[in-house]
Amino acid sequence: MRSAAFAVGKRRMDTGRPNIVTLTMNPALDITTCADQVRHTDKIRCGATRYDPGGGGINVARVAHVLDGPVVAVFTSGGPTGAMVADLVRREGVAYEPVEISGVTRESFTVNEGCTGKQYRFVLPGPHLTMTEQAQCVENLRRHAMSAEFVVASGSLPPGVDPRFYQQIADMCRESGVPLILDTSGGGLSHIESGVFVLKPSLRELRECTGKELTTEREQVAAARDLIDRGVTDVVIVSLGGDGALMVTARQSQRFKAVPVASGSGVGAGDAMVAAITVGLSRGWPLPKSVRYGIAAGAAMLLTPGTAVCRRAEVERLFALAAEPEDLTSGW
């Protein structure tokens, strides 16, 4: 396994430039509202509306910024919704570089139902990107990666983008000597063959990637280690929601318990986890400590409305409560 300390120390310099770069190929304008009851056919009257910039890499950048991690977000931007996403990112103080596209940035719509407490999420597919636009994303990312400690690619790929696109990003990161942290699903995940430092699937995404049920912890660890043995990644961190997370390397597997908090919107919790893990690694922390920080950040997102970013004070408070991981290797 590549040493996290080596990967960080190799590039830690006082350049004044962001040491974390995120990529979002399919950002969204996240719209959150509420309604007394969601019923088919009827016109549903909604309450107050909240707008947030969304998409995996953008969310990672927002949380990293809150945690004082120097970060820049590279993302596609098209039409009025793209302009609004960029403006919302700017208002939060996050450094960013939009890649202008001819299509229109998508919207994601979340409705919280008052009578049941259920949440309904409507996610649009996103615009088609031309080959020129895709190439511009890679080039902009490459330019920032040259002086970065970590690249984080997160989120789905928009329609028409080759599912091997993230493999192209992994190859570029390897050529640039910068570790890649990847959080994606579907074809973007199943077509990765090599070059990832940390892969962060959810359990559902790991199941889809392997085509197996993975009902037991042993099976989940085995599936993660198979990705490592095949050379896909050095580390797999499987997020388990309310059950915490598993961290698997070539030599070790550890279970991390969730930090108990009041139930709330889980939107963006996985992105917050990735952000805090990356910030921890950029500080030179070992992986287990960084994962504990990530679990704290994910839990802190449950305390925010809609896709609002978590607060650093809450992350630090929950981090102090996060339990040390349990080593699974010796128990089997």
XYZ file of C-alpha atoms in Angstrom:
332
model
C 0.000 0.000 0.000
C 1.229 3.470 -0.809
C 2.153 5.357 2.367
C -0.215 8.252 3.044
C 2.589 10.089 4.814
C 4.806 9.691 1.746
C 2.069 10.827 -0.637
C 1.448 13.952 1.413
C 5.003 14.790 2.389
C 6.120 14.526 -1.196
C 4.184 17.689 -2.079
C 3.757 19.585 1.174
C 5.145 23.036 0.404
C 4.167 26.534 1.420
C 3.061 27.651 -2.040
C -0.107 29.426 -0.972
C -1.981 27.304 -3.523
C -4.769 24.790 -2.828
C -3.468 21.352 -1.897
C -6.802 19.617 -2.609
C -8.414 19.751 -6.059
C -11.889 18.338 -6.671
C -13.537 17.397 -9.956
C -17.301 17.391 -10.558
C -18.348 16.291 -14.024
C -22.083 16.419 -13.335
C -22.835 19.199 -10.818
C -26.353 20.186 -9.856
C -28.341 23.008 -8.404
C -29.751 21.340 -5.284
C -33.271 22.540 -4.469
C -34.768 21.517 -1.127
C -38.301 22.202 0.040
C -41.055 20.673 2.187
C -44.688 19.678 1.768
C -47.339 18.388 4.147
C -47.965 15.320 2.014
C -46.656 14.023 -1.315
C -49.489 12.533 -3.403
C -49.637 11.530 -7.037
C -51.749 13.598 -9.449
C -52.535 16.320 -6.870
C -50.935 19.730 -7.027
C -48.536 19.791 -4.070
C -48.043 23.093 -2.268
C -44.471 23.452 -1.076
C -42.922 25.492 1.689
C -39.773 27.589 1.811
C -37.105 26.676 -0.736
C -33.375 26.308 -0.206
C -30.773 26.437 -2.990
C -27.293 24.908 -2.652
C -24.498 24.094 -5.096
C -24.357 20.339 -5.503
C -22.546 17.440 -7.091
C -19.961 15.199 -5.434
C -16.769 17.184 -5.954
C -18.431 20.503 -5.204
C -19.794 19.140 -1.936
C -16.367 17.766 -1.049
C -14.816 21.175 -1.732
C -17.434 22.985 0.374
C -16.798 20.775 3.396
C -13.018 20.844 2.934
C -13.206 24.637 2.904
C -15.198 24.639 6.146
C -12.505 22.433 7.685
C -9.797 24.906 6.575
C -8.474 22.638 3.849
C -7.072 24.729 0.965
C -9.170 23.538 -1.965
C -10.200 24.436 -5.485
C -13.232 22.969 -7.237
C -13.170 22.226 -10.961
C -16.625 21.610 -12.412
C -18.681 21.931 -15.575
C -21.061 24.873 -15.834
C -23.786 25.486 -18.376
C -26.796 27.775 -18.726
C -28.530 29.748 -15.975
C -28.413 26.888 -13.461
C -24.680 26.514 -14.050
C -24.201 30.221 -13.431
C -26.230 29.963 -10.238
C -24.181 26.988 -9.004
C -20.959 28.912 -9.647
C -22.321 31.970 -7.835
C -23.361 29.890 -4.813
C -19.895 28.291 -4.673
C -18.344 31.769 -4.824
C -20.570 33.030 -1.998
C -19.302 30.224 0.243
C -15.746 31.392 -0.339
C -14.613 28.249 -2.163
C -12.017 28.728 -4.911
C -13.337 27.327 -8.176
C -12.775 27.032 -11.908
C -15.845 26.383 -14.040
C -15.546 24.662 -17.405
C -18.119 26.262 -19.668
C -20.327 23.777 -21.540
C -23.035 24.195 -24.151
C -25.597 22.139 -22.221
C -27.491 23.240 -19.115
C -26.368 22.164 -15.655
C -28.967 19.884 -14.075
C -31.152 20.396 -11.020
C -31.788 18.000 -8.142
C -35.033 18.353 -6.233
C -35.607 17.129 -2.652
C -38.971 17.220 -0.871
C -39.284 16.541 2.849
C -42.766 15.211 3.637
C -44.111 16.642 6.889
C -46.730 13.999 7.722
C -44.324 11.047 7.545
C -40.841 12.516 7.858
C -39.907 10.777 4.615
C -37.621 12.365 2.059
C -38.200 12.246 -1.694
C -35.211 12.955 -3.960
C -35.558 13.600 -7.687
C -32.227 13.553 -9.532
C -32.019 14.564 -13.193
C -29.447 12.931 -15.515
C -27.529 16.050 -16.544
C -26.369 17.457 -19.903
C -24.415 15.709 -22.634
C -20.774 16.813 -22.799
C -18.858 17.089 -26.050
C -15.438 15.491 -26.389
C -13.921 18.975 -26.425
C -15.644 19.829 -23.134
C -14.475 16.581 -21.552
C -10.916 17.229 -22.693
C -11.059 20.731 -21.208
C -12.083 19.274 -17.836
C -9.076 16.951 -17.896
C -6.723 19.769 -18.906
C -7.976 22.154 -16.205
C -7.683 19.413 -13.610
C -4.171 18.517 -14.791
C -3.036 22.115 -14.385
C -4.202 22.255 -10.771
C -2.990 18.726 -10.008
C 0.599 19.677 -10.793
C 0.868 21.496 -7.446
C -1.760 19.564 -5.449
C -1.374 16.936 -2.730
C -4.644 15.180 -3.552
C -7.163 15.044 -6.365
C -10.717 14.068 -5.445
C -13.025 12.981 -8.262
C -16.551 12.533 -6.977
C -20.018 12.074 -8.367
C -21.752 10.535 -11.346
C -20.771 10.919 -14.973
C -23.226 12.796 -17.204
C -24.860 11.138 -20.216
C -22.595 10.425 -23.142
C -19.353 10.421 -21.157
C -17.339 7.236 -21.619
C -17.624 5.149 -18.424
C -13.832 4.820 -18.579
C -13.466 8.580 -18.063
C -12.394 8.192 -14.435
C -9.717 5.736 -15.562
C -8.397 8.562 -17.721
C -8.329 10.764 -14.617
C -6.524 8.037 -12.667
C -3.922 7.754 -15.417
C -3.434 11.524 -15.437
C -3.001 11.597 -11.655
C -0.457 8.793 -11.811
C 1.515 10.683 -14.471
C 1.361 13.844 -12.319
C 2.406 11.978 -9.168
C -0.675 13.001 -7.176
C -2.878 10.489 -5.300
C -6.475 10.130 -6.522
C -9.401 9.711 -4.131
C -12.433 8.468 -6.055
C -16.091 8.338 -5.023
C -18.419 7.337 -7.836
C -20.963 4.728 -8.859
C -22.308 2.835 -11.850
C -20.110 2.572 -14.920
C -17.677 5.133 -13.554
C -16.888 2.718 -10.721
C -17.054 -0.609 -12.528
C -14.690 0.545 -15.303
C -11.833 1.578 -13.007
C -8.889 -0.775 -13.488
C -5.918 0.883 -11.744
C -4.336 4.017 -10.334
C -6.652 4.934 -7.433
C -5.230 5.674 -3.989
C -8.480 5.621 -1.971
C -11.761 4.278 -3.350
C -14.837 5.196 -1.302
C -17.937 3.246 -2.383
C -21.081 2.889 -0.349
C -22.160 -0.674 0.394
C -24.829 -0.378 -2.309
C -22.222 0.764 -4.829
C -19.866 -2.051 -3.858
C -22.692 -4.544 -4.352
C -23.489 -3.108 -7.777
C -19.808 -3.157 -8.734
C -19.315 -6.807 -7.738
C -22.761 -8.114 -8.620
C -22.920 -9.849 -5.224
C -25.221 -9.435 -2.229
C -22.339 -9.028 0.255
C -24.599 -9.761 3.206
C -21.834 -10.421 5.727
C -18.965 -8.285 6.891
C -16.497 -10.948 5.810
C -17.923 -10.877 2.274
C -17.749 -7.081 2.188
C -14.105 -7.090 3.255
C -13.313 -9.818 0.718
C -14.920 -7.794 -2.078
C -12.924 -4.714 -1.094
C -9.684 -6.678 -0.900
C -10.336 -8.177 -4.327
C -10.267 -4.634 -5.761
C -6.926 -4.077 -4.029
C -5.482 -7.407 -5.188
C -6.479 -6.572 -8.778
C -4.538 -3.309 -8.561
C -7.589 -1.050 -8.808
C -6.820 0.842 -5.611
C -4.565 0.888 -2.558
C -7.346 1.470 -0.024
C -11.104 0.819 0.005
C -13.308 2.671 2.490
C -16.865 1.331 2.428
C -19.416 3.714 3.909
C -22.183 1.858 5.770
C -24.471 4.746 6.739
C -25.707 4.286 10.282
C -23.399 1.298 10.713
C -20.218 3.333 10.224
C -17.552 2.243 7.750
C -15.039 -0.430 6.825
C -11.461 0.402 5.855
C -9.595 -2.275 3.925
C -5.969 -2.312 2.796
C -3.768 -5.113 1.497
C -2.756 -6.039 5.045
C -5.480 -4.805 7.340
C -9.217 -4.393 7.705
C -10.878 -2.199 10.334
C -14.433 -1.476 11.391
C -15.396 2.078 12.364
C -18.554 2.689 14.359
C -20.880 5.531 13.436
C -21.128 8.529 15.733
C -24.718 8.551 17.060
C -26.633 11.719 16.196
C -30.264 12.639 15.760
C -31.637 11.421 12.435
C -31.782 14.003 9.681
C -31.163 14.513 6.000
C -28.393 12.231 4.807
C -27.871 14.231 1.610
C -24.176 14.970 1.213
C -23.027 12.846 4.160
C -20.829 10.652 1.955
C -19.263 13.698 0.316
C -18.559 15.207 3.746
C -16.895 11.954 4.761
C -14.617 12.064 1.708
C -13.801 15.733 2.339
C -12.768 15.191 5.948
C -10.720 12.085 5.112
C -8.854 14.086 2.479
C -8.295 17.035 4.819
C -6.994 14.652 7.470
C -4.549 13.071 5.040
C -3.421 16.510 3.854
C -2.553 17.291 7.492
C -0.326 14.219 7.573
C -2.710 12.151 9.701
C -2.681 8.349 9.376
C -5.562 6.769 7.514
C -7.492 5.479 10.561
C -7.532 8.910 12.180
C -8.567 10.493 8.889
C -11.423 7.991 8.504
C -12.643 8.799 12.023
C -12.631 12.471 11.029
C -14.619 11.556 7.929
C -17.230 9.694 9.947
C -17.591 12.721 12.218
C -18.124 15.007 9.221
C -20.696 12.650 7.723
C -22.584 12.605 11.016
C -22.419 16.408 11.227
C -24.205 16.621 7.862
C -27.228 14.947 9.450
C -27.609 18.038 11.622
C -27.928 20.456 8.687
C -31.005 21.312 6.596
C -31.140 19.985 3.053
C -27.703 20.078 1.474
C -26.392 22.893 3.657
C -22.746 22.386 4.558
C -21.874 21.123 8.042
C -20.228 23.359 10.637
C -16.640 22.804 11.700
C -17.508 23.084 15.402
C -19.938 20.173 15.052
C -17.390 18.092 13.146
C -14.754 18.646 15.840
C -17.253 17.866 18.606
C -18.300 14.597 16.968
C -14.700 13.744 16.116
C -13.915 13.796 19.824
C -16.690 11.226 20.303
C -15.658 8.952 17.442
C -14.444 5.582 18.704
C -11.136 4.042 17.727
C -11.548 1.398 15.002
C -11.778 -2.320 15.683
C -9.213 -4.485 13.936
C -10.945 -7.285 12.022
C -7.848 -9.003 10.680
C -7.009 -10.942 13.832
C -10.623 -11.928 14.488
C -10.927 -14.166 11.415
